[in-house]
Amino acid sequence: TGILLEVDKACEEKVASVGSLMVWSCRGRTRHGELAGAFPQGYILITSRALPGDSLEEEIAGVRATLPLASASGNEPATVEHCAGLTPFATGGAAPRAEVLKFERALLEHRLEPVSLRGARQLLSEISRSSLHLTLPVLVAVADTSSGGGDFALAVKRTDRLSFVGVRTRPHEKSGGLHISESIRIVRPSLAAEENIAIGDLLRHWRGISPNAEVSIHTRHDLRSSNEEHSSWSSQLPTELQPGPFISLVLTWSSSLDKLFYVPLFQTPPALACSSAVYLRCGTTPDNDLLGRCWADLERLVQLHRAEVSSCGLPSLGEEGPVDGEGLIRASLGCFIEDEARVATATSVAPSGGTVTPADLPPADTNPEEDRPNRDFVDRLWLHVATHCEGTSGLVTAIRLLMEELGRPGGFMPFVRRDNSTEMADLVRQAIKISRLRRYALADAQQLKDLSDSWDERCLLYSEPKRVLSLTLGMGLECLRRDLLHMITRCGYITAKDLGDLVEVPDESAPKSALDRLRCLCRIADLALTCSRHRICCDAMRRLVLKAAEYYQRVSNAKGLSLPVFGAQLSHASTSKLLATFPLLEPSTIIIESGKSSVRVERALAAETGRADDDREAGVWAPTSTECPFEYRVTICDRFQVGGLVKGGC
């Protein structure tokens, strides 16, 4: 009892040992699958020690593992943003919430040592006899509930997974009457293999539930796109606790118990009485993100900035066939200039009878989501030349050869947008001006000589590696900014004004803040593309993008490193369209709750095929269909209020 009082009063998580028992105080940093959702404010867990003579620290390290999301390098802790008023968390998994993503460690249940059911009852009886007043509920891990009789007799056949029994005590200010306020039981029932299972088959294990009690049903459909490999235990974590992008659809509806008792577990939710919400998170790395090219360009810009500041060379591109050597650079640049000369002189007749400028011509690539139609010469110079040059020397050579071509008498005159304020755009405009004056004899000899001398001085200035790095960095910042802005605003439901300071023209004298804004725009563009590809309605898309823009404009999130989960309500029509983009229509999680009691059903790949019912693990149900590769893990959390029933079967 003294140890229980000590860990209960501690503000931080704590692990203590008493004889052959271990006492775990879990307060939002250490997660256990079923217990974390049922007791979000924390709980005290009692288990047995595997080897009482060994070091306590070694045993803790063997049972507690770091979550993959908490150990992901280069990212700030994930959060849930702007999800207030949406579908509640619903006992540990229906929808993400902020406190869930604060978990750092997980208890590995298969390594926890249980207490005998008799020993667990003695521990709980001692708590009641001692009249302890604890703020957290006390749970005891037990291996088998089949031999207990009475309320605990659920005929569990195997003990591969633990069950839990526990109590919650009344606070000091409410100590009158019974000392124990709540009796808790978390078990995995034995379920026969059938084609479908009725909700009543699960709810019959609840104690004291009224036939007229209101029951809420939450179903969650998850879609992840990640190539990262995780261990078997981490792959069973909720989607929001695993690294990588995801999209989740949560459906919620309610009904009375008497209407749901014989209804199949897998059912179609009622159209008029069902609420739905979508939750999304952006990608964490270029490998599992929709914007692979943009992330690669951003990484190259970061390398350019580091090389400019530290006066060190650019790292290798690490790809096959980088442009290196003056001969190869000259040949590649010649092909690029030849294409640009053709584009600069191209015109076509518009439907109205006017002409279309080169900026209005469609891009050469075919991806309408990523390709901006009004790219100019400077944009294409960054995309097709600067990003493929190997090292600083390659960039210096490419810029030198380009300026020689631009300053050559009779050279081509590329198209540059008027609103392009980069240094390279200014150089191209000066070259075009000199070329026009020469071609049409619009200036006297002295004026032309002054312009030519100024051009030669600038060519000499930009032969220095540091100035070339600055010139290239400015090109990339502006091109990537406009590309990302196009991806976000191309559907018309969002405007550049809605994005605020994130779309400011990059200040070439302060590239660090410009890079941070580009990283934030990459996150928002990824969110916008995800919504578009999964047919989320424009209203929900706009709300999600506005939430992301507001989030990344905060000073604390201005670097764009954090990966929040954004949520928005959906209409019934939008829900159907979104669900049609998922490869599986069956929910990954079903949660049924009434009051504080709940039933949790989670989908997982079947461990074995053709396993007999007698050999099936407790709490596992599998459809009789041989084509189904999944099994469903069922956990019942029964919380019974001592001293009388409450409405809803609590």
Coordinates of N, CA, C and O in Angstrom, one line a residue, residues 190-299:
S190 N -13.7 -15.8 -25.7 CA -13.6 -16.8 -26.7 C -14.8 -16.7 -27.7 O -15.9 -16.6 -27.3
L191 N -14.5 -16.7 -29.0 CA -15.5 -16.5 -30.0 C -15.4 -17.6 -31.1 O -14.3 -17.9 -31.5
A192 N -16.5 -18.1 -31.4 CA -16.5 -19.2 -32.4 C -16.3 -18.6 -33.8 O -16.7 -17.4 -34.1
A193 N -15.7 -19.3 -34.7 CA -15.5 -18.9 -36.1 C -16.8 -18.9 -36.8 O -17.4 -20.0 -37.0
E194 N -17.3 -17.8 -37.3 CA -18.5 -17.7 -38.0 C -18.3 -16.7 -39.2 O -17.3 -15.9 -39.2
E195 N -19.3 -16.7 -40.1 CA -19.2 -15.8 -41.2 C -19.3 -14.3 -40.8 O -18.7 -13.4 -41.3
N196 N -20.1 -14.1 -39.8 CA -20.3 -12.8 -39.2 C -20.6 -13.0 -37.7 O -21.0 -14.1 -37.3
I197 N -20.5 -11.9 -36.9 CA -20.8 -12.0 -35.5 C -21.7 -10.9 -35.1 O -21.6 -9.8 -35.7
A198 N -22.7 -11.2 -34.2 CA -23.6 -10.2 -33.8 C -23.1 -9.3 -32.7 O -22.2 -9.8 -31.9
I199 N -23.5 -8.1 -32.7 CA -23.1 -7.2 -31.6 C -23.4 -7.7 -30.2 O -22.7 -7.6 -29.3
G200 N -24.6 -8.3 -30.1 CA -25.1 -8.9 -28.9 C -24.1 -9.9 -28.3 O -24.0 -10.1 -27.1
D201 N -23.4 -10.7 -29.2 CA -22.5 -11.7 -28.7 C -21.3 -11.1 -27.9 O -20.7 -11.8 -27.1
L202 N -21.1 -9.8 -28.2 CA -20.0 -9.1 -27.5 C -20.5 -8.4 -26.2 O -19.9 -8.3 -25.2
L203 N -21.7 -7.8 -26.4 CA -22.2 -6.9 -25.3 C -22.8 -7.8 -24.1 O -22.9 -7.2 -23.0
R204 N -23.0 -9.0 -24.3 CA -23.6 -9.8 -23.2 C -22.6 -10.0 -22.1 O -22.9 -10.4 -21.0
H205 N -21.3 -9.7 -22.3 CA -20.3 -9.8 -21.3 C -20.3 -8.6 -20.4 O -19.6 -8.6 -19.3
W206 N -21.0 -7.5 -20.7 CA -21.1 -6.3 -19.9 C -22.0 -6.6 -18.7 O -23.1 -7.2 -18.8
R207 N -21.6 -6.1 -17.5 CA -22.4 -6.3 -16.3 C -23.4 -5.2 -16.1 O -23.0 -4.0 -16.2
G208 N -24.6 -5.5 -15.8 CA -25.6 -4.4 -15.4 C -26.0 -3.5 -16.5 O -26.6 -2.4 -16.2
I209 N -25.9 -3.9 -17.7 CA -26.3 -3.0 -18.8 C -27.8 -3.1 -19.0 O -28.4 -4.2 -18.9
S210 N -28.5 -2.0 -19.2 CA -29.9 -1.9 -19.4 C -30.2 -2.2 -20.9 O -29.5 -1.7 -21.8
P211 N -31.4 -2.9 -21.1 CA -31.8 -3.1 -22.5 C -32.0 -1.8 -23.3 O -31.9 -1.8 -24.5
N212 N -32.4 -0.7 -22.6 CA -32.6 0.6 -23.2 C -31.4 1.5 -23.3 O -31.5 2.7 -23.6
A213 N -30.3 1.0 -22.9 CA -29.1 1.8 -22.8 C -28.7 2.3 -24.2 O -28.8 1.5 -25.2
E214 N -28.1 3.5 -24.3 CA -27.7 4.0 -25.6 C -26.3 3.5 -25.9 O -25.4 3.5 -25.0
V215 N -26.1 3.0 -27.1 CA -24.8 2.4 -27.5 C -24.3 3.2 -28.7 O -25.0 3.5 -29.6
S216 N -23.0 3.6 -28.6 CA -22.4 4.3 -29.7 C -21.4 3.4 -30.4 O -20.7 2.6 -29.8
I217 N -21.4 3.5 -31.7 CA -20.6 2.7 -32.6 C -19.6 3.6 -33.4 O -20.1 4.5 -34.0
H218 N -18.4 3.3 -33.3 CA -17.4 4.0 -34.1 C -16.6 3.0 -35.0 O -16.1 2.0 -34.5
T219 N -16.5 3.3 -36.2 CA -15.7 2.5 -37.2 C -14.7 3.4 -37.8 O -14.9 4.6 -38.1
R220 N -13.5 2.9 -37.9 CA -12.4 3.6 -38.5 C -11.7 2.9 -39.6 O -11.4 1.7 -39.5
H221 N -11.6 3.6 -40.8 CA -10.9 3.1 -42.0 C -9.6 3.8 -42.1 O -9.6 5.0 -42.2
D222 N -8.5 3.0 -42.2 CA -7.2 3.6 -42.3 C -6.5 3.3 -43.6 O -6.7 2.2 -44.2
L223 N -5.8 4.2 -44.1 CA -5.0 4.0 -45.4 C -3.6 4.6 -45.1 O -3.5 5.8 -44.8
R224 N -2.6 3.8 -45.2 CA -1.2 4.2 -45.0 C -0.4 4.0 -46.3 O -0.7 3.1 -47.0
S225 N 0.6 4.8 -46.5 CA 1.5 4.6 -47.6 C 2.9 4.8 -47.1 O 3.5 5.9 -47.0
S226 N 3.5 3.8 -46.6 CA 4.9 3.8 -46.1 C 5.6 2.6 -46.4 O 5.1 1.5 -46.3
N227 N 6.9 2.7 -46.8 CA 7.7 1.6 -47.1 C 8.6 1.2 -45.9 O 9.4 0.3 -46.0
E228 N 8.4 1.8 -44.8 CA 9.3 1.6 -43.6 C 8.9 0.2 -43.0 O 7.7 -0.1 -42.9
E229 N 9.9 -0.5 -42.6 CA 9.6 -1.8 -41.9 C 9.7 -1.6 -40.4 O 10.6 -1.0 -39.9
H230 N 8.7 -2.2 -39.8 CA 8.7 -2.2 -38.3 C 8.6 -3.6 -37.8 O 8.3 -4.5 -38.5
S231 N 8.9 -3.7 -36.5 CA 8.8 -5.0 -35.8 C 7.3 -5.4 -35.7 O 6.4 -4.6 -36.0
S232 N 7.0 -6.6 -35.4 CA 5.7 -7.1 -35.3 C 4.8 -6.4 -34.3 O 3.6 -6.1 -34.6
W233 N 5.4 -6.0 -33.2 CA 4.6 -5.3 -32.2 C 4.3 -3.9 -32.6 O 3.2 -3.4 -32.4
S234 N 5.2 -3.2 -33.3 CA 5.0 -1.8 -33.7 C 4.0 -1.7 -34.9 O 3.4 -0.7 -35.1
S235 N 4.0 -2.8 -35.7 CA 3.1 -2.7 -36.8 C 1.6 -2.8 -36.4 O 0.7 -2.5 -37.2
Q236 N 1.4 -3.2 -35.2 CA 0.0 -3.3 -34.6 C -0.4 -2.0 -33.9 O -1.5 -2.0 -33.4
L237 N 0.4 -1.0 -33.9 CA 0.1 0.2 -33.2 C -0.9 1.0 -34.1 O -1.1 0.7 -35.3
P238 N -1.7 1.9 -33.5 CA -2.6 2.7 -34.2 C -1.9 3.5 -35.3 O -0.7 3.8 -35.2
T239 N -2.5 3.8 -36.4 CA -1.9 4.4 -37.5 C -1.2 5.7 -37.2 O -0.1 6.0 -37.7
E240 N -1.8 6.5 -36.3 CA -1.2 7.8 -36.0 C 0.1 7.7 -35.1 O 0.9 8.7 -35.0
L241 N 0.4 6.5 -34.6 CA 1.6 6.3 -33.8 C 2.7 5.7 -34.6 O 3.8 5.4 -34.1
Q242 N 2.5 5.5 -35.9 CA 3.5 4.9 -36.8 C 4.0 6.0 -37.8 O 3.2 6.9 -38.2
P243 N 5.2 6.1 -38.1 CA 5.8 7.1 -39.0 C 5.1 7.0 -40.4 O 4.7 5.9 -40.8
G244 N 5.1 8.1 -41.0 CA 4.6 8.1 -42.4 C 3.2 8.8 -42.5 O 2.5 9.0 -41.6
P245 N 2.8 9.1 -43.8 CA 1.5 9.7 -44.0 C 0.4 8.7 -43.9 O 0.6 7.5 -44.1
F246 N -0.8 9.2 -43.5 CA -1.9 8.4 -43.5 C -3.2 9.2 -43.6 O -3.1 10.4 -43.5
I247 N -4.3 8.6 -44.0 CA -5.6 9.2 -44.0 C -6.6 8.2 -43.4 O -6.5 7.0 -43.6
S248 N -7.4 8.7 -42.5 CA -8.3 7.9 -41.7 C -9.7 8.5 -41.8 O -9.9 9.7 -41.7
L249 N -10.7 7.6 -42.0 CA -12.1 8.0 -42.0 C -12.8 7.4 -40.8 O -12.7 6.2 -40.6
V250 N -13.4 8.2 -40.0 CA -14.1 7.8 -38.8 C -15.6 8.0 -38.9 O -16.0 9.2 -39.2
L251 N -16.4 7.0 -38.7 CA -17.8 7.1 -38.8 C -18.4 6.8 -37.4 O -17.9 5.9 -36.7
T252 N -19.4 7.5 -37.0 CA -20.0 7.4 -35.7 C -21.5 7.5 -35.7 O -22.0 8.3 -36.4
W253 N -22.2 6.6 -35.1 CA -23.6 6.6 -35.0 C -24.1 5.9 -33.7 O -23.3 5.2 -33.0
S254 N -25.3 6.2 -33.2 CA -25.8 5.7 -31.9 C -27.1 5.0 -32.2 O -27.9 5.3 -33.1
S255 N -27.5 4.1 -31.2 CA -28.8 3.5 -31.2 C -28.9 2.8 -29.8 O -28.0 2.8 -29.0
S256 N -30.1 2.3 -29.6 CA -30.4 1.7 -28.3 C -29.9 0.2 -28.4 O -29.9 -0.4 -29.5
L257 N -29.6 -0.4 -27.2 CA -29.1 -1.7 -27.2 C -30.1 -2.7 -27.8 O -29.7 -3.7 -28.5
D258 N -31.4 -2.6 -27.5 CA -32.3 -3.6 -28.0 C -32.4 -3.6 -29.5 O -32.7 -4.7 -30.1
K259 N -32.1 -2.5 -30.1 CA -32.1 -2.5 -31.6 C -30.8 -3.0 -32.2 O -30.8 -3.4 -33.4
L260 N -29.7 -3.1 -31.4 CA -28.4 -3.5 -32.0 C -28.1 -4.9 -31.6 O -27.1 -5.4 -32.1
F261 N -28.8 -5.5 -30.7 CA -28.4 -6.8 -30.1 C -28.1 -7.8 -31.1 O -27.2 -8.6 -31.1
Y262 N -29.0 -7.9 -32.1 CA -28.9 -9.0 -33.1 C -28.4 -8.5 -34.5 O -28.4 -9.2 -35.5
V263 N -27.9 -7.2 -34.5 CA -27.3 -6.7 -35.7 C -25.9 -7.2 -35.9 O -25.1 -7.3 -35.0
P264 N -25.5 -7.5 -37.1 CA -24.1 -8.0 -37.4 C -23.1 -6.9 -37.1 O -23.4 -5.7 -37.2
L265 N -21.9 -7.4 -36.7 CA -20.9 -6.4 -36.3 C -20.5 -5.6 -37.5 O -20.3 -4.4 -37.4
F266 N -20.4 -6.2 -38.7 CA -20.0 -5.5 -39.9 C -21.3 -5.1 -40.6 O -22.0 -5.9 -41.2
Q267 N -21.7 -3.8 -40.4 CA -23.0 -3.3 -41.0 C -22.7 -2.0 -41.6 O -21.7 -1.3 -41.4
T268 N -23.7 -1.6 -42.5 CA -23.6 -0.3 -43.1 C -24.2 0.7 -42.2 O -25.4 0.6 -41.8
P269 N -23.5 1.8 -41.9 CA -24.0 2.8 -41.0 C -25.2 3.5 -41.6 O -25.3 3.7 -42.8
P270 N -26.2 4.0 -40.8 CA -27.3 4.7 -41.3 C -26.9 6.0 -41.9 O -26.1 6.8 -41.3
A271 N -27.4 6.4 -43.1 CA -27.0 7.5 -43.8 C -27.4 8.8 -43.1 O -26.6 9.8 -43.1
L272 N -28.6 8.9 -42.5 CA -29.0 10.1 -42.0 C -28.6 10.3 -40.5 O -28.7 11.5 -40.0
A273 N -28.2 9.3 -39.8 CA -27.9 9.4 -38.4 C -26.4 9.2 -38.1 O -26.0 8.9 -37.0
C274 N -25.6 9.3 -39.2 CA -24.2 9.0 -39.0 C -23.4 10.2 -39.3 O -23.6 11.0 -40.2
S275 N -22.4 10.5 -38.4 CA -21.5 11.6 -38.6 C -20.1 11.0 -39.0 O -19.8 9.9 -38.6
S276 N -19.4 11.8 -39.8 CA -18.1 11.3 -40.2 C -17.1 12.4 -40.2 O -17.4 13.6 -40.3
A277 N -15.8 12.0 -40.1 CA -14.7 13.0 -40.1 C -13.5 12.3 -40.7 O -13.3 11.1 -40.6
V278 N -12.7 13.1 -41.3 CA -11.5 12.6 -42.0 C -10.3 13.2 -41.2 O -10.3 14.4 -40.8
Y279 N -9.2 12.4 -41.1 CA -8.0 12.8 -40.4 C -6.8 12.5 -41.3 O -6.7 11.4 -41.9
L280 N -5.9 13.5 -41.5 CA -4.8 13.3 -42.4 C -3.5 13.8 -41.7 O -3.5 14.7 -40.9
R281 N -2.4 13.2 -42.2 CA -1.0 13.6 -41.8 C -0.2 13.6 -43.0 O -0.2 12.6 -43.8
C282 N 0.7 14.6 -43.1 CA 1.6 14.7 -44.3 C 2.7 13.6 -44.2 O 2.9 12.9 -43.2
G283 N 3.5 13.5 -45.3 CA 4.6 12.6 -45.3 C 5.7 13.1 -44.5 O 5.9 14.2 -44.2
T284 N 6.6 12.1 -44.1 CA 7.7 12.4 -43.2 C 9.0 12.5 -44.0 O 9.9 13.2 -43.6
T285 N 9.1 11.8 -45.1 CA 10.3 11.8 -45.9 C 10.0 11.8 -47.4 O 8.8 11.5 -47.7
P286 N 10.9 12.2 -48.3 CA 10.6 12.2 -49.7 C 10.2 10.8 -50.2 O 9.5 10.7 -51.2
D287 N 10.7 9.7 -49.5 CA 10.4 8.4 -50.0 C 8.9 8.0 -49.9 O 8.4 7.3 -50.7
N288 N 8.2 8.5 -48.9 CA 6.8 8.2 -48.7 C 5.9 9.4 -48.9 O 4.8 9.4 -48.3
D289 N 6.3 10.4 -49.6 CA 5.6 11.6 -49.8 C 5.2 11.7 -51.2 O 5.9 11.3 -52.2
L290 N 4.1 12.4 -51.5 CA 3.6 12.7 -52.8 C 4.5 13.6 -53.6 O 4.4 13.7 -54.8
L291 N 5.3 14.4 -52.9 CA 6.1 15.5 -53.6 C 7.5 15.1 -53.6 O 8.4 15.9 -53.1
G292 N 7.9 14.0 -54.2 CA 9.2 13.6 -54.2 C 10.2 14.6 -54.8 O 11.3 14.9 -54.3
R293 N 9.8 15.1 -56.0 CA 10.7 16.1 -56.7 C 10.8 17.3 -55.9 O 11.9 17.9 -55.8
C294 N 9.8 17.8 -55.3 CA 9.8 19.1 -54.6 C 10.7 18.9 -53.3 O 11.5 19.8 -53.0
W295 N 10.6 17.8 -52.7 CA 11.5 17.5 -51.5 C 12.9 17.4 -51.9 O 13.8 17.9 -51.2
A296 N 13.2 16.8 -53.1 CA 14.6 16.7 -53.6 C 15.1 18.1 -53.9 O 16.3 18.4 -53.6
D297 N 14.3 18.9 -54.5 CA 14.7 20.3 -54.8 C 15.0 21.1 -53.5 O 16.0 21.8 -53.4
L298 N 14.1 20.9 -52.5 CA 14.3 21.6 -51.2 C 15.6 21.2 -50.6 O 16.4 22.0 -50.0
E299 N 15.9 19.9 -50.6 CA 17.2 19.4 -50.0 C 18.4 20.0 -50.8 O 19.4 20.3 -50.2

